[in-house]
mmCIF file of C-alpha atoms in Angstrom:
data_model
loop_
_atom_site.group_PDB
_atom_site.id
_atom_site.type_symbol
_atom_site.label_atom_id
_atom_site.label_comp_id
_atom_site.label_asym_id
_atom_site.label_seq_id
_atom_site.Cartn_x
_atom_site.Cartn_y
_atom_site.Cartn_z
ATOM 1 C CA MET D 1 170.549 83.496 132.213
ATOM 2 C CA PRO D 2 172.063 80.023 132.122
ATOM 3 C CA ALA D 3 172.511 78.191 129.129
ATOM 4 C CA ARG D 4 169.417 77.220 127.850
ATOM 5 C CA ALA D 5 169.279 72.740 128.062
ATOM 6 C CA LEU D 6 168.014 70.824 125.552
ATOM 7 C CA PRO D 7 164.346 69.235 126.442
ATOM 8 C CA TYR D 8 164.020 66.131 128.387
ATOM 9 C CA ARG D 9 162.060 64.735 125.633
ATOM 10 C CA PRO D 10 161.967 65.734 122.299
ATOM 11 C CA HIS D 11 159.476 67.454 121.253
ATOM 12 C CA ASN D 12 158.086 70.757 118.919
ATOM 13 C CA HIS D 13 159.470 73.664 121.473
ATOM 14 C CA ALA D 14 158.073 76.579 119.626
ATOM 15 C CA ALA D 15 154.647 74.711 119.912
ATOM 16 C CA CYS D 16 154.993 74.863 123.309
ATOM 17 C CA VAL D 17 155.709 77.700 124.039
ATOM 18 C CA HIS D 18 153.306 78.404 122.179
ATOM 19 C CA GLN D 19 150.418 76.351 123.636
ATOM 20 C CA ALA D 20 151.850 77.283 126.730
ATOM 21 C CA LEU D 21 150.638 80.598 126.562
ATOM 22 C CA VAL D 22 147.214 79.651 125.442
ATOM 23 C CA ASP D 23 146.191 77.874 127.840
ATOM 24 C CA ALA D 24 147.490 80.881 130.200
ATOM 25 C CA ARG D 25 145.243 83.234 128.410
ATOM 26 C CA ALA D 26 142.233 80.871 128.601
ATOM 27 C CA ILE D 27 142.562 80.197 132.333
ATOM 28 C CA CYS D 28 143.267 83.795 133.414
ATOM 29 C CA GLN D 29 140.045 84.656 131.335
ATOM 30 C CA GLN D 30 138.003 81.682 133.256
ATOM 31 C CA HIS D 31 138.894 82.961 136.273
ATOM 32 C CA GLN D 32 138.841 86.675 135.310
ATOM 33 C CA ALA D 33 142.037 87.321 135.840
ATOM 34 C CA ARG D 34 144.560 89.489 134.819
ATOM 35 C CA LEU D 35 147.230 88.019 132.843
ATOM 36 C CA THR D 36 149.206 91.271 132.232
ATOM 37 C CA PRO D 37 152.320 91.857 129.515
ATOM 38 C CA THR D 38 154.845 91.168 132.449
ATOM 39 C CA ARG D 39 153.218 87.957 133.887
ATOM 40 C CA GLU D 40 152.665 86.811 129.867
ATOM 41 C CA ARG D 41 156.577 87.385 129.462
ATOM 42 C CA VAL D 42 157.528 85.959 132.563
ATOM 43 C CA LEU D 43 155.264 82.694 131.766
ATOM 44 C CA GLU D 44 157.164 82.473 127.950
ATOM 45 C CA LEU D 45 160.635 83.333 129.840
ATOM 46 C CA ILE D 46 160.584 80.329 132.087
ATOM 47 C CA TRP D 47 158.795 78.343 129.246
ATOM 48 C CA GLN D 48 161.564 78.938 126.853
ATOM 49 C CA SER D 49 164.281 77.600 128.903
ATOM 50 C CA HIS D 50 164.161 73.841 129.552
ATOM 51 C CA LYS D 51 165.380 74.442 132.547
ATOM 52 C CA PRO D 52 164.158 76.190 135.663
ATOM 53 C CA LEU D 53 164.514 80.092 136.222
ATOM 54 C CA GLY D 54 165.421 81.546 139.140
ATOM 55 C CA ALA D 55 163.741 85.131 140.205
ATOM 56 C CA TYR D 56 166.791 86.700 139.503
ATOM 57 C CA ASP D 57 167.686 84.733 135.561
ATOM 58 C CA VAL D 58 163.895 86.038 134.991
ATOM 59 C CA LEU D 59 165.204 89.882 135.990
ATOM 60 C CA ALA D 60 167.912 89.543 134.024
ATOM 61 C CA ALA D 61 166.420 88.621 130.883
ATOM 62 C CA LEU D 62 163.567 91.108 131.703
ATOM 63 C CA ASN D 63 165.553 94.129 132.012
ATOM 64 C CA ALA D 64 167.850 92.579 128.207
ATOM 65 C CA ASP D 65 164.644 92.501 126.265
ATOM 66 C CA GLY D 66 164.903 96.170 127.848
ATOM 67 C CA HIS D 67 161.899 95.877 130.925
ATOM 68 C CA LYS D 68 162.719 98.502 133.419
ATOM 69 C CA ALA D 69 161.686 95.652 135.890
ATOM 70 C CA ALA D 70 162.469 95.264 139.377
ATOM 71 C CA PRO D 71 162.467 92.003 142.190
ATOM 72 C CA PRO D 72 159.374 92.559 143.282
ATOM 73 C CA THR D 73 157.497 93.107 139.833
ATOM 74 C CA VAL D 74 158.856 89.730 139.016
ATOM 75 C CA TYR D 75 158.279 88.466 141.820
ATOM 76 C CA ARG D 76 154.438 89.571 142.070
ATOM 77 C CA ALA D 77 154.600 88.055 138.301
ATOM 78 C CA LEU D 78 155.740 84.462 140.037
ATOM 79 C CA ASP D 79 153.173 84.499 142.600
ATOM 80 C CA PHE D 80 150.548 85.233 140.710
ATOM 81 C CA LEU D 81 151.552 81.900 138.233
ATOM 82 C CA GLN D 82 151.673 79.595 140.737
ATOM 83 C CA GLN D 83 147.981 81.017 142.121
ATOM 84 C CA TYR D 84 146.882 80.001 138.752
ATOM 85 C CA GLY D 85 148.855 76.778 138.388
ATOM 86 C CA LEU D 86 151.168 78.336 135.480
ATOM 87 C CA VAL D 87 154.075 77.391 136.517
ATOM 88 C CA HIS D 88 155.376 75.175 139.880
ATOM 89 C CA ARG D 89 158.144 75.975 142.153
ATOM 90 C CA ILE D 90 160.822 73.674 142.586
ATOM 91 C CA ALA D 91 161.923 74.066 146.444
ATOM 92 C CA SER D 92 165.098 72.727 146.149
ATOM 93 C CA LEU D 93 166.250 74.581 143.015
ATOM 94 C CA ASN D 94 164.631 78.110 144.299
ATOM 95 C CA ALA D 95 163.115 78.451 140.668
ATOM 96 C CA PHE D 96 160.461 78.008 138.569
ATOM 97 C CA ILE D 97 159.499 75.515 135.862
ATOM 98 C CA GLY D 98 156.421 75.707 133.364
ATOM 99 C CA CYS D 99 153.140 73.683 134.164
ATOM 100 C CA PRO D 100 152.551 71.058 131.139
ATOM 101 C CA HIS D 101 149.415 70.066 133.233
ATOM 102 C CA ALA D 102 147.737 73.959 133.570
ATOM 103 C CA GLY D 103 144.177 73.759 134.778
ATOM 104 C CA GLN D 104 144.312 70.285 136.268
ATOM 105 C CA SER D 105 144.551 69.969 140.175
ATOM 106 C CA HIS D 106 147.760 67.214 140.403
ATOM 107 C CA THR D 107 150.471 66.091 142.292
ATOM 108 C CA GLY D 108 153.609 67.462 141.100
ATOM 109 C CA MET D 109 156.246 65.457 141.250
ATOM 110 C CA PHE D 110 159.680 66.184 139.356
ATOM 111 C CA LEU D 111 162.748 64.386 137.938
ATOM 112 C CA ILE D 112 165.572 66.666 138.821
ATOM 113 C CA CYS D 113 169.026 65.732 136.651
ATOM 114 C CA ARG D 114 170.909 66.845 139.018
ATOM 115 C CA SER D 115 174.673 67.928 136.429
ATOM 116 C CA CYS D 116 172.468 69.311 133.165
ATOM 117 C CA GLY D 117 169.561 70.974 135.501
ATOM 118 C CA ASN D 118 166.865 69.774 133.563
ATOM 119 C CA VAL D 119 163.420 68.942 134.785
ATOM 120 C CA LEU D 120 160.845 67.230 134.226
ATOM 121 C CA GLU D 121 157.640 66.918 134.982
ATOM 122 C CA LEU D 122 156.474 63.644 136.124
ATOM 123 C CA THR D 123 152.616 62.175 135.760
ATOM 124 C CA ALA D 124 152.379 59.288 137.997
ATOM 125 C CA PRO D 125 149.013 59.105 139.376
ATOM 126 C CA ALA D 126 149.949 55.364 141.189
ATOM 127 C CA VAL D 127 152.719 57.498 143.543
ATOM 128 C CA SER D 128 149.860 60.469 143.659
ATOM 129 C CA THR D 129 147.348 58.065 144.824
ATOM 130 C CA ALA D 130 149.869 56.264 147.237
ATOM 131 C CA ILE D 131 150.842 59.659 148.524
ATOM 132 C CA HIS D 132 147.617 60.635 149.417
ATOM 133 C CA THR D 133 146.355 57.417 150.907
ATOM 134 C CA ALA D 134 149.324 57.695 152.933
ATOM 135 C CA ALA D 135 148.195 60.679 154.459
ATOM 136 C CA ALA D 136 144.542 59.857 155.222
ATOM 137 C CA ALA D 137 145.431 56.408 157.439
ATOM 138 C CA GLU D 138 147.230 58.625 159.128
ATOM 139 C CA THR D 139 144.105 61.032 159.871
ATOM 140 C CA PHE D 140 146.523 63.858 158.027
ATOM 141 C CA ARG D 141 144.493 66.004 155.119
ATOM 142 C CA ALA D 142 147.044 66.818 152.405
ATOM 143 C CA ASP D 143 146.187 70.645 150.922
ATOM 144 C CA SER D 144 149.308 70.129 148.406
ATOM 145 C CA VAL D 145 151.574 67.903 147.420
ATOM 146 C CA THR D 146 155.207 68.570 146.210
ATOM 147 C CA LEU D 147 157.835 65.828 145.105
ATOM 148 C CA GLU D 148 161.022 66.664 144.038
ATOM 149 C CA ILE D 149 163.349 62.976 142.856
ATOM 150 C CA ALA D 150 167.115 64.126 142.198
ATOM 151 C CA GLY D 151 168.540 61.680 140.127
ATOM 152 C CA LEU D 152 170.740 61.585 136.314
ATOM 153 C CA CYS D 153 168.664 62.282 133.316
ATOM 154 C CA PRO D 154 169.482 59.580 130.156
ATOM 155 C CA ARG D 155 171.759 62.386 128.527
ATOM 156 C CA CYS D 156 173.921 62.181 131.823
ATOM 157 C CA GLN D 157 173.961 58.755 132.764
ATOM 158 C CA PRO D 158 177.606 57.716 132.093
ATOM 159 C CA GLU D 159 177.789 54.924 129.343
ATOM 160 C CA PRO D 160 177.572 51.109 131.014
ATOM 161 C CA ALA D 161 181.186 49.664 130.280
ATOM 162 C CA HIS D 162 181.370 46.421 127.787
ATOM 163 C CA GLY D 163 184.065 44.198 128.827
#
């Protein structure tokens, strides 16, 4: 598993992981969907890492836990978690990150640091509205929108030169 990145924004990490699992249980119960122990553990692993995890990173962590998981098991768990809005797939990284807005319909917008690999889900209603308005102006009905923005997070930006 890749080294854990520092959170983009400081917070109580144990509390955020716990809350994500509580939210997942509630969402699955509401939809009468089965959050199996493997699915829950996959979600927990994704939330424990502040970097997006690829399927094989998840598989390695599950096997390290003593699970005898195979790739199809991980892919099915990830598909389930995506279906219920509990994780997002970051296409440019072919990896997954926990959704802090689980259960809410929203535009997935991500700031991706090219240096440390950290990802922050951005909440910007004006951007979402602008995208949907522009699509509607072309008589295009957007079913889903994912926006990935690559750059440097505050920690990875070079110090400004003082002269």
